[in-house]
Short mmCIF file of C-alpha atoms in Angstrom, two decimals:
data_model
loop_
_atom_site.label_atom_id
_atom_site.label_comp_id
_atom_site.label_asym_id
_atom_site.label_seq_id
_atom_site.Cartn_x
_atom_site.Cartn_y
_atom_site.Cartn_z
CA UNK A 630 0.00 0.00 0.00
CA UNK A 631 1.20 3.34 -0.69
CA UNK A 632 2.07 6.91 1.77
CA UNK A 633 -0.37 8.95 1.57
CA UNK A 634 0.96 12.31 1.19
CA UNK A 635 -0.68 15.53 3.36
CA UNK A 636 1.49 18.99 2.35
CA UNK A 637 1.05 21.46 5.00
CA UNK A 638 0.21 24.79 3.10
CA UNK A 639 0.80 28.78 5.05
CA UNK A 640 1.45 32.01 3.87
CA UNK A 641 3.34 35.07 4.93
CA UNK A 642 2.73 38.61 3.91
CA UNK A 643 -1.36 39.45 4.17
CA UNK A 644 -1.09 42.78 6.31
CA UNK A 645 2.15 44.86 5.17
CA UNK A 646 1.99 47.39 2.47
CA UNK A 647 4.79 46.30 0.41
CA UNK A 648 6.46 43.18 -1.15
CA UNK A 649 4.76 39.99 -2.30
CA UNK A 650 2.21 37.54 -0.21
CA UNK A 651 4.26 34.54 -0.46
CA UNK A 652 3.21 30.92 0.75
CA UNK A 653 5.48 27.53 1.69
CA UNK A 654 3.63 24.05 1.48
CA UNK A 655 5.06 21.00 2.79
CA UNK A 656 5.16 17.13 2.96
CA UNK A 657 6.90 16.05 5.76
CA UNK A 658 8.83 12.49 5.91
CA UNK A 659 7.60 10.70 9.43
CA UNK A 660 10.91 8.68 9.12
CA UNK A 661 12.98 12.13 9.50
CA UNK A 662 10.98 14.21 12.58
CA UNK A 663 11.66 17.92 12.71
CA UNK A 664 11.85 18.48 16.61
CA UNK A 665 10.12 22.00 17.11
CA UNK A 666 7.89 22.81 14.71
CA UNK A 667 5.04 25.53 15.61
CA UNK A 668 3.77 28.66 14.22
CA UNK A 669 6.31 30.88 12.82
CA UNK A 670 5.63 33.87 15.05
CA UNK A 671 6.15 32.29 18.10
CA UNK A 672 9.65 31.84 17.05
CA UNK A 673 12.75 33.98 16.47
CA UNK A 674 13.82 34.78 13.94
CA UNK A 675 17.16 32.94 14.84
CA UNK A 676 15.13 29.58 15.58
CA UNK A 677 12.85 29.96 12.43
CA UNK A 678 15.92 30.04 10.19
CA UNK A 679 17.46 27.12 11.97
CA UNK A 680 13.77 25.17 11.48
CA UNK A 681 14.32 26.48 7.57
CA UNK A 682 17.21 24.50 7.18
CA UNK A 683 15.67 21.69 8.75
CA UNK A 684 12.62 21.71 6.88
CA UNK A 685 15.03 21.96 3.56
CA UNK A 686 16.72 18.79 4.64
CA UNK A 687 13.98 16.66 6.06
CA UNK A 688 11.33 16.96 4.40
CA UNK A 689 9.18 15.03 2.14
CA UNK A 690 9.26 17.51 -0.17
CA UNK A 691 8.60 21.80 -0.17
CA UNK A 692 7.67 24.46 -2.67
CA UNK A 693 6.98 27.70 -2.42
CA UNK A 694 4.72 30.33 -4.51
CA UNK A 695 3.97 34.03 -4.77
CA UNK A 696 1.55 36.81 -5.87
CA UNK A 697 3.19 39.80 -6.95
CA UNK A 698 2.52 43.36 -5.59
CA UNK A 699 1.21 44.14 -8.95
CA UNK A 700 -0.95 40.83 -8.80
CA UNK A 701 -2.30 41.86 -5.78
CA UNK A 702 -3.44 45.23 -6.62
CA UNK A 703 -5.30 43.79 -9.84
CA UNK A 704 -7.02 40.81 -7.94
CA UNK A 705 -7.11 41.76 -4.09
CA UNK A 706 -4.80 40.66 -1.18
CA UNK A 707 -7.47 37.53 -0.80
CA UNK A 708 -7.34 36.23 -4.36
CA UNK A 709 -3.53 36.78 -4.40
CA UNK A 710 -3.17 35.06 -1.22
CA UNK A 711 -4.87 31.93 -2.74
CA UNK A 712 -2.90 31.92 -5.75
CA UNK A 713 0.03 31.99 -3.72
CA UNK A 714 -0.69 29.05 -2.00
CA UNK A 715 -1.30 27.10 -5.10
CA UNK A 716 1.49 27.79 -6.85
CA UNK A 717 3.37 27.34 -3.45
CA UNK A 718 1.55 23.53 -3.75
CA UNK A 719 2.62 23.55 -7.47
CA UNK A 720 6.07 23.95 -6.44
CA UNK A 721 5.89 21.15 -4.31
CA UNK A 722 4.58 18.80 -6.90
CA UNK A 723 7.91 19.00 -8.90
CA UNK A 724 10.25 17.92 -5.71
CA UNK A 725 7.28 15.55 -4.64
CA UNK A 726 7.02 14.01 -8.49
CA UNK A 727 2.97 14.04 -8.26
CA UNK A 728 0.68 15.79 -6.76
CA UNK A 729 0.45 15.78 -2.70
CA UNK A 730 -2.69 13.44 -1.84
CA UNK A 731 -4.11 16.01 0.36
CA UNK A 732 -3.60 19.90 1.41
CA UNK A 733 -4.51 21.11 4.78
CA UNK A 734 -4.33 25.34 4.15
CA UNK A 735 -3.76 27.31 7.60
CA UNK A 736 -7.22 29.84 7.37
CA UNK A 737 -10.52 29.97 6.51
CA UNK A 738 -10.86 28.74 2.87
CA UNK A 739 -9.04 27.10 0.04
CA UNK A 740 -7.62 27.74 -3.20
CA UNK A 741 -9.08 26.01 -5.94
CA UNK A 742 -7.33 22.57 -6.40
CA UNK A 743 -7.11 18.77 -8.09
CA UNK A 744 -6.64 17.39 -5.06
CA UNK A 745 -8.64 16.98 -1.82
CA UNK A 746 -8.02 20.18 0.74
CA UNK A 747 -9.14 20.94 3.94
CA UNK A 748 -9.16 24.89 5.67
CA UNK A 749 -7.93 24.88 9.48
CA UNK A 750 -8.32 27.81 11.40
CA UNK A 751 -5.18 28.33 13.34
CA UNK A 752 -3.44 25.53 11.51
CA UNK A 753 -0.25 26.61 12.27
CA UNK A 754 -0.80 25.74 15.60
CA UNK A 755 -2.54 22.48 15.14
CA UNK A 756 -0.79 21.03 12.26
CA UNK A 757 2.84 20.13 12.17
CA UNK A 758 3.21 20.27 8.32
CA UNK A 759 1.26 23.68 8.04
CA UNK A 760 3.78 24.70 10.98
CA UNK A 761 6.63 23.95 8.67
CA UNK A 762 4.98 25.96 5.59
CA UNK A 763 4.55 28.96 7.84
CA UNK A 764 8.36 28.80 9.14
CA UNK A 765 9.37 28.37 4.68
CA UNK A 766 6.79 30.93 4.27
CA UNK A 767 7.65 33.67 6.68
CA UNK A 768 11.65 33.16 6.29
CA UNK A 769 11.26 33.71 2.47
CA UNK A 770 9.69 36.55 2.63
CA UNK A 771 11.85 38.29 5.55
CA UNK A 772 14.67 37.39 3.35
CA UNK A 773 13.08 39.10 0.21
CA UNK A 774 12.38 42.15 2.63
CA UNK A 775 15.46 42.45 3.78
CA UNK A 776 16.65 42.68 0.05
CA UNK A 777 14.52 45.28 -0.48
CA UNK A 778 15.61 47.14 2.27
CA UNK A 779 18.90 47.30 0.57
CA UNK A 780 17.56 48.46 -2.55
CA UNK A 781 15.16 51.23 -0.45
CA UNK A 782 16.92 51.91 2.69
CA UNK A 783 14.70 54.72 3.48
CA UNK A 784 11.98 53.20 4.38
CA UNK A 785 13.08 50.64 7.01
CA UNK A 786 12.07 47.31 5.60
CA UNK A 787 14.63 45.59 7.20
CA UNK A 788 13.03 46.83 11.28
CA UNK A 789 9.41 46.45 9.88
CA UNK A 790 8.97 44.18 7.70
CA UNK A 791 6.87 46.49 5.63
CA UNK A 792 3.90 46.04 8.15
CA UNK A 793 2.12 49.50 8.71
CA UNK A 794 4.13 50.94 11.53
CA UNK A 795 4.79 54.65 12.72
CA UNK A 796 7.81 54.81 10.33
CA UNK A 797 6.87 53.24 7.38
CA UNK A 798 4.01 55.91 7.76
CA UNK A 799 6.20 58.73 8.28
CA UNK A 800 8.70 57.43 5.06
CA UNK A 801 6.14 56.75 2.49
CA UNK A 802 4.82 60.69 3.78
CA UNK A 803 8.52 61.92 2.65
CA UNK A 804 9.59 59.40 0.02
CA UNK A 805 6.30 58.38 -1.61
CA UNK A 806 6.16 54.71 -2.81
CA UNK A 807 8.24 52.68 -4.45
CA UNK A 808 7.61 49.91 -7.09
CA UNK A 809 7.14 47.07 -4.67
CA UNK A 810 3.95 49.38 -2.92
CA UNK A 811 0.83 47.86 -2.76
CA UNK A 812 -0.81 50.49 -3.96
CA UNK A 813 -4.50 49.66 -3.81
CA UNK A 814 -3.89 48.98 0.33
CA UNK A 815 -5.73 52.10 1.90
CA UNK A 816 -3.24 53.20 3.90
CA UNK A 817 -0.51 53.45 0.82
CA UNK A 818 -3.43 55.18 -1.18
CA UNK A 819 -4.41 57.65 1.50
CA UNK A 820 -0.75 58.90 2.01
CA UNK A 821 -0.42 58.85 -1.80
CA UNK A 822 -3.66 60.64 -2.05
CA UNK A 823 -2.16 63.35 0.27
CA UNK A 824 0.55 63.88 -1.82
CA UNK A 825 -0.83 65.16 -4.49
CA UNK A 826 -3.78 66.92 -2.94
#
């Protein structure tokens, strides 16, 4: 009889105002245990990039997807989010070689899919596999933010993460936005709107 495969599936990225929403899905092997595994922001950041490399060499298998900033301004944060995670899932499907039996998504709802999926609210907490997506999930993106902090040091990416803090506020007021904006976020189009009033 043959494994039945479950891929954990998280994202990272809903609330800030910049960058892409970018998901992790994973299949992990029960014959190499990750010790540690919970939800990505109840760890540091030191302990979710040593999980990283664990999940990288344990596991079944991993992917990881994306929605653009531009994506998400021409389909919503919620649509972008989904395609995220199903592109994160097709990811997997290469390293896997076929298609995960089952997804269990961290949330509310599911992207559309040819395979059997299951929503759990506060997944990340429940499910050790959707534990694991969240840590690829949230690592990914800090890297990519703390890229684009290098690229845009004036706006702090690297302290905030591009969440919606005092001074992002206060730089987006005296810089403007750049490319990676998510312009059709309120907050970016209010201060934008100020601008040029």
């Amino acid at each position: 009889m043959s494994l039945i495969w479950v891929c954990g599936v998280d994202e990272a990225g809903r609330g800030p105002l910049v960058g892409a929403v970018v998901a992790g899905a994973v299949v992990l092997d029960p014959s190499n245990p990750i010790e540690g595994l919970r939800d990505s922001k109840k760890l540091t950041p030191a302990r979710r990039e040593f999980l990283y490399e664990q999940i990288m060499e344990k596991a079944k298998a991993w992917g990881v997807g994306q929605a653009s900033p531009a994506e998400i301004d021409e389909i919503n944060i919620l649509q972008a989010t989904m395609l995220a995670m199903k592109r994160a899932i097709e990811d997997l499907t290469v390293r896997l070689g076929a298609w995960p039996d089952k997804a269990l998504i961290d949330g509310n709802r599911c992207p559309e899919l040819p395979i059997s999926a299951e929503a759990i609210i506060k997944g990340d907490a429940k499910e050790p596999a959707i534990s694991a997506a969240s840590i690829i999930a949230k690592v990914t993106r800090d890297r990519q933010m703390q890229i684009l902090d290098r690229l845009h040091p004036q706006y702090g990416f690297a302290q905030h993460m591009g969440y919606p803090t005092e001074a992002h506020f206060a730089a987006l007021k005296e810089f403007g936005a750049c490319d990676e904006h998510r312009r059709s976020f309120s907050p970016v189009r209010k201060v934008l709107e100020g601008l040029t009033a």
